[in-house]
Amino acid sequence: MPPDYAATLVPRADAPPAWTTLRRFFIYLWPKDSRALRVRVVLAMLLVVAAKATAFAMPFLYKAVIDRMTPGLEPVAGLAIALVGAYAFARFVSVVFDNVRNVVFERVGQEATRRLAEHVFGHLHRLSLRFHLDRKTGAVTKIVERGTKSIDTMLYFLLFNIAPTVLELAAVCIYFQIKFGFGMVAATLAMVGLYIWFTRTVTEWRNQLRRDMVDLDTGAVAHAVDSLLNFETVKYFGAERREADRYGNAMRLYAAAAVKSENSLAWLNIGQSLITNLMMAGAMGYTVWGWSRGTFSTGDVVLVNGLLTQLFRPLDLLGMVYRTIRQGLIDMEAMFALVDTPQEIVDVPTAPPLNVAQGEVRFDNVVFGYDKEREILHGISFTIPAGKTLAIVGPSGAGKSTIARLLFRFYDIQSGRILIDGQDIAKVQQDSLRAAIGIVPQDMVLFNDTVGYNIGYGRAGASREEIEAAAKGASIHEFVLSLPEGYDTRVGERGLKLSGGEKQRVAIARTLVKNPPILVLDEATSALDSRTEEAIQGVLGEISRRRTTIIVAHRLSTVVEADEIIVLDAGSVRERGTHAQLLRAGDLYASMWARQAQERETGEVVEA
């Protein structure tokens, strides 16, 4: 079986250490290619220090006011009033510093989010077809969404909560050592250490609840997206109630996990509050005892209260901060697991671009299997001269569409070579290879955008004139003009507002805009009715002229004009020749032709 890439999309049991994830994340915070953003980071941190220094001074101003309100100091009330003004000003300046810091740092956070999101999105498109066939779209998009959204929150808390709290704790301990002695410092550090240990221990327990909740949430969203993308199938089988029950069951499991997670938060908050209030009571009780002995002033009681209140305010948030960071790490672990998913198909070092001078295509003894233990193609060899048409036919499962995928190098072959104008496609740049090949597939899925956008998607920067010329070449221009908004008409999700024939014409026009020297028609008309197929077959015949063309077909009536036809059977070339030659041979092709002729006459499918 193919590798289970989907297993990498959930937080792993062997998740890397938190610091490893954070280190990968900080690369986006300190971009080497942007000096302006690094300057903003430094300036923001200086504003953090300034805001914290101003806030640290406020309890001392408050103490000075209280000390000057003792009996006998009424004549200097003006000084006390001035200190009150200074206290109010310090509070205001602290708020100003905090908000200016946010303004300075906002662009850094947004740029980090943008860069990481673009990197992940680009990597997803670089992954192999095998990965995308195994993936669940809803699960992948949810992981990327949660991972990128966690960046802003983690940046804010790491830089503007934890760092200032450590700075303030150091300043408080220094002052307590000078004013109250080592005993107060030791008690403060012990209580802070106990607080951190308790918060970390309980939060780690809660993290498992969070992981369970995230997994269930991802599963519920994946179920919902999968169901909505296949809404036609749901309606065909009258399965609306079944899908609703399936989604409801997933949501019930998620709700039960969410209740457990939120209830555990209450116990965490109670324990944190007990620790901080014990510390506050002990420190203030000690200060009051010292005041009763004449060691400390009334203002010292207020000062200790103010310092500890300011210290405990971010410490009270520390539990939420730690939980948020841990949750963010869980989300980012899943996102980095996507980034770490290896590319199956990679260019060799210093691979040159493909140079297509004529367009000759050659398969040289190609052996391939999606699973190495089960071969699909057994030494396939054929050559398509430049400008000629080769048709590939055969029973279902013979490997016809696999050949088209290998030509685009969606997979690497086990042995043999695939050559274009003598160049091994495994040794040239993938982008240049795919730029040289156009395809009209059987199932044409369009973007939920305008008709013009979907046609112009064939080549970046295509002009309106080129889009209209391609539409005329695909015999769809008049139809587009008849639409209410012409080329600006939206085609709906996956192009479902258009009929099968209309979508195929859009696909043909898209390929005409690309104007490739090599063309692949992969069962391009098999899903259409006979009248529509006949009309589109004429268009396909026109665009294949002067191009090297590969036609993968089930209906033999669509390949009778091919320069050569090869008949695949169980992954090997059983016959080759022109239509007339193969009929005269009287082998598999002739029997397939007779059977399909009988189907056309009777309108019934005749078993092989």
Short mmCIF file of C-alpha atoms in Angstrom, two decimals, residues 304-527:
data_model
loop_
_atom_site.label_atom_id
_atom_site.label_comp_id
_atom_site.label_asym_id
_atom_site.label_seq_id
_atom_site.Cartn_x
_atom_site.Cartn_y
_atom_site.Cartn_z
CA VAL A 304 4.56 45.19 49.22
CA ASN A 305 0.90 44.95 48.26
CA GLY A 306 1.51 46.95 45.09
CA LEU A 307 4.63 45.01 44.04
CA LEU A 308 3.04 41.61 44.63
CA THR A 309 -0.23 42.66 43.00
CA GLN A 310 1.67 43.75 39.88
CA LEU A 311 3.70 40.53 39.96
CA PHE A 312 0.67 38.31 40.49
CA ARG A 313 -1.34 39.98 37.75
CA PRO A 314 0.77 38.44 34.96
CA LEU A 315 1.26 35.33 37.12
CA ASP A 316 -2.49 34.95 37.29
CA LEU A 317 -2.39 34.97 33.50
CA LEU A 318 0.59 32.61 33.43
CA GLY A 319 -1.67 29.59 33.64
CA MET A 320 -3.67 30.79 30.65
CA VAL A 321 -0.46 31.84 28.90
CA TYR A 322 1.16 28.44 29.44
CA ARG A 323 -1.97 26.63 28.31
CA THR A 324 -2.21 28.84 25.22
CA ILE A 325 1.42 28.29 24.33
CA ARG A 326 1.15 24.55 24.84
CA GLN A 327 -2.03 24.46 22.76
CA GLY A 328 -0.30 26.55 20.14
CA LEU A 329 2.61 24.13 20.14
CA ILE A 330 0.20 21.23 19.60
CA ASP A 331 -1.34 23.03 16.64
CA MET A 332 2.07 24.01 15.27
CA GLU A 333 3.41 20.45 15.70
CA ALA A 334 0.67 19.25 13.36
CA MET A 335 1.41 22.04 10.89
CA PHE A 336 5.17 21.42 10.97
CA ALA A 337 4.39 17.72 10.42
CA LEU A 338 2.94 18.85 7.09
CA VAL A 339 6.08 20.87 6.38
CA ASP A 340 8.21 17.84 7.27
CA THR A 341 6.30 15.55 4.92
CA PRO A 342 9.01 14.73 2.36
CA GLN A 343 8.59 15.52 -1.31
CA GLU A 344 8.36 12.23 -3.15
CA ILE A 345 9.23 13.76 -6.52
CA VAL A 346 12.23 16.10 -6.46
CA ASP A 347 14.48 17.59 -9.11
CA VAL A 348 18.01 16.28 -9.28
CA PRO A 349 20.67 18.86 -8.29
CA THR A 350 21.38 21.39 -11.07
CA ALA A 351 18.60 19.90 -13.22
CA PRO A 352 18.32 21.88 -16.49
CA PRO A 353 14.97 23.02 -17.93
CA LEU A 354 13.39 20.81 -20.57
CA ASN A 355 14.10 22.04 -24.09
CA VAL A 356 11.35 20.94 -26.49
CA ALA A 357 12.49 21.44 -30.07
CA GLN A 358 10.31 18.86 -31.87
CA GLY A 359 8.19 17.07 -29.26
CA GLU A 360 9.11 13.42 -29.73
CA VAL A 361 8.00 11.27 -26.77
CA ARG A 362 9.54 7.89 -26.00
CA PHE A 363 8.84 5.32 -23.28
CA ASP A 364 11.86 3.02 -23.01
CA ASN A 365 11.20 -0.26 -21.14
CA VAL A 366 9.23 1.53 -18.38
CA VAL A 367 8.45 -0.50 -15.27
CA PHE A 368 6.17 1.06 -12.65
CA GLY A 369 3.87 0.19 -9.77
CA TYR A 370 2.11 2.41 -7.22
CA ASP A 371 3.23 -0.24 -4.75
CA LYS A 372 6.71 -1.59 -5.44
CA GLU A 373 5.48 -5.09 -4.69
CA ARG A 374 2.75 -4.92 -7.36
CA GLU A 375 3.75 -3.73 -10.83
CA ILE A 376 1.23 -1.92 -13.02
CA LEU A 377 3.38 -1.50 -16.15
CA HIS A 378 5.76 -4.26 -17.20
CA GLY A 379 8.47 -2.90 -19.48
CA ILE A 380 6.36 -0.59 -21.68
CA SER A 381 8.12 0.78 -24.79
CA PHE A 382 6.81 3.00 -27.57
CA THR A 383 7.77 6.13 -29.49
CA ILE A 384 5.57 9.01 -30.65
CA PRO A 385 7.27 10.97 -33.46
CA ALA A 386 6.99 14.76 -33.25
CA GLY A 387 3.60 15.99 -34.40
CA LYS A 388 2.04 12.51 -34.53
CA THR A 389 -0.84 11.02 -32.55
CA LEU A 390 -0.65 7.86 -30.47
CA ALA A 391 -3.79 6.29 -28.98
CA ILE A 392 -3.64 4.04 -25.94
CA VAL A 393 -6.57 1.68 -25.47
CA GLY A 394 -7.31 -1.42 -23.50
CA PRO A 395 -9.56 -2.88 -20.81
CA SER A 396 -10.14 -1.03 -17.52
CA GLY A 397 -7.18 -1.40 -15.19
CA ALA A 398 -4.72 -2.03 -18.00
CA GLY A 399 -2.61 1.03 -17.03
CA LYS A 400 -3.75 3.57 -19.66
CA SER A 401 -4.18 6.62 -17.39
CA THR A 402 -1.03 5.68 -15.48
CA ILE A 403 1.00 6.45 -18.61
CA ALA A 404 -0.34 10.02 -18.65
CA ARG A 405 0.54 10.49 -14.96
CA LEU A 406 4.05 9.21 -15.54
CA LEU A 407 4.54 11.58 -18.47
CA PHE A 408 3.75 14.49 -16.13
CA ARG A 409 6.14 12.87 -13.61
CA PHE A 410 3.54 12.69 -10.86
CA TYR A 411 5.38 9.50 -9.89
CA ASP A 412 8.89 8.22 -10.47
CA ILE A 413 9.24 4.95 -12.36
CA GLN A 414 11.03 1.90 -10.93
CA SER A 415 13.15 1.33 -14.04
CA GLY A 416 13.44 2.38 -17.66
CA ARG A 417 13.30 5.92 -19.05
CA ILE A 418 10.76 8.42 -20.35
CA LEU A 419 12.30 10.76 -22.92
CA ILE A 420 11.14 13.96 -24.59
CA ASP A 421 13.36 14.95 -27.51
CA GLY A 422 15.97 12.60 -26.05
CA GLN A 423 15.93 14.22 -22.59
CA ASP A 424 15.16 11.99 -19.60
CA ILE A 425 12.25 13.68 -17.79
CA ALA A 426 13.64 12.45 -14.43
CA LYS A 427 16.68 14.68 -14.97
CA VAL A 428 15.01 17.95 -15.98
CA GLN A 429 13.10 20.54 -13.96
CA GLN A 430 9.55 19.45 -13.18
CA ASP A 431 8.13 22.94 -13.82
CA SER A 432 9.55 23.07 -17.34
CA LEU A 433 8.32 19.53 -18.02
CA ARG A 434 4.75 20.28 -17.04
CA ALA A 435 4.82 23.59 -18.89
CA ALA A 436 5.45 21.65 -22.11
CA ILE A 437 2.46 19.32 -21.71
CA GLY A 438 -1.23 20.14 -21.87
CA ILE A 439 -4.03 17.84 -20.80
CA VAL A 440 -7.77 17.58 -21.33
CA PRO A 441 -8.89 15.15 -18.62
CA GLN A 442 -12.02 13.07 -18.38
CA ASP A 443 -13.25 14.73 -15.18
CA MET A 444 -12.65 18.45 -15.56
CA VAL A 445 -12.84 20.18 -12.17
CA LEU A 446 -13.03 23.96 -12.39
CA PHE A 447 -12.25 26.63 -9.82
CA ASN A 448 -15.22 28.35 -8.22
CA ASP A 449 -14.48 31.51 -10.18
CA THR A 450 -15.38 33.07 -13.50
CA VAL A 451 -15.35 31.40 -16.89
CA GLY A 452 -12.61 33.80 -17.98
CA TYR A 453 -10.46 32.95 -14.98
CA ASN A 454 -10.77 29.22 -15.60
CA ILE A 455 -9.83 29.54 -19.28
CA GLY A 456 -6.97 31.94 -18.50
CA TYR A 457 -5.62 29.56 -15.85
CA GLY A 458 -3.83 27.74 -18.65
CA ARG A 459 -1.09 30.38 -18.64
CA ALA A 460 -0.32 33.04 -16.08
CA GLY A 461 -0.84 36.53 -17.47
CA ALA A 462 -3.03 35.52 -20.42
CA SER A 463 -4.77 38.56 -21.89
CA ARG A 464 -8.52 38.87 -22.44
CA GLU A 465 -7.94 38.67 -26.19
CA GLU A 466 -6.02 35.40 -25.82
CA ILE A 467 -8.74 33.97 -23.57
CA GLU A 468 -11.45 34.83 -26.10
CA ALA A 469 -9.36 33.45 -28.98
CA ALA A 470 -8.95 30.17 -27.08
CA ALA A 471 -12.69 30.07 -26.36
CA LYS A 472 -13.39 30.49 -30.07
CA GLY A 473 -10.95 27.68 -30.83
CA ALA A 474 -12.83 25.46 -28.38
CA SER A 475 -16.22 26.48 -29.86
CA ILE A 476 -17.47 27.92 -26.59
CA HIS A 477 -17.15 31.67 -27.23
CA GLU A 478 -20.76 32.13 -28.37
CA PHE A 479 -22.06 30.19 -25.38
CA VAL A 480 -20.03 32.32 -22.96
CA LEU A 481 -21.37 35.52 -24.51
CA SER A 482 -24.92 34.21 -23.99
CA LEU A 483 -24.35 33.97 -20.22
CA PRO A 484 -25.71 36.84 -18.06
CA GLU A 485 -22.24 38.17 -17.24
CA GLY A 486 -20.30 36.71 -20.16
CA TYR A 487 -16.73 35.81 -19.27
CA ASP A 488 -17.31 37.15 -15.74
CA THR A 489 -19.96 34.51 -15.01
CA ARG A 490 -19.02 32.32 -12.05
CA VAL A 491 -19.09 28.57 -12.73
CA GLY A 492 -19.85 27.40 -9.17
CA GLU A 493 -18.06 24.87 -6.99
CA ARG A 494 -16.08 22.47 -9.21
CA GLY A 495 -17.84 24.04 -12.22
CA LEU A 496 -21.17 22.41 -11.42
CA LYS A 497 -23.16 25.27 -13.01
CA LEU A 498 -21.91 24.10 -16.42
CA SER A 499 -22.87 20.93 -18.27
CA GLY A 500 -20.36 18.18 -19.00
CA GLY A 501 -19.84 19.36 -22.58
CA GLU A 502 -19.43 22.98 -21.51
CA LYS A 503 -16.84 22.04 -18.89
CA GLN A 504 -14.92 20.00 -21.46
CA ARG A 505 -14.87 22.97 -23.85
CA VAL A 506 -13.53 25.17 -21.03
CA ALA A 507 -10.83 22.53 -20.45
CA ILE A 508 -9.96 22.58 -24.15
CA ALA A 509 -9.83 26.38 -24.18
CA ARG A 510 -7.60 26.34 -21.10
CA THR A 511 -5.20 24.02 -22.95
CA LEU A 512 -5.27 26.27 -26.03
CA VAL A 513 -4.24 29.21 -23.84
CA LYS A 514 -1.32 27.15 -22.56
CA ASN A 515 -0.41 26.22 -26.17
CA PRO A 516 1.81 23.23 -25.30
CA PRO A 517 3.83 21.26 -27.86
CA ILE A 518 2.67 17.97 -26.31
CA LEU A 519 -0.99 17.18 -25.68
CA VAL A 520 -2.64 14.47 -23.58
CA LEU A 521 -6.33 13.64 -24.07
CA ASP A 522 -7.19 11.39 -21.12
CA GLU A 523 -10.65 9.89 -21.73
CA ALA A 524 -11.62 13.42 -22.71
CA THR A 525 -15.09 12.52 -24.05
CA SER A 526 -16.00 9.30 -22.26
CA ALA A 527 -18.44 11.02 -19.86
#
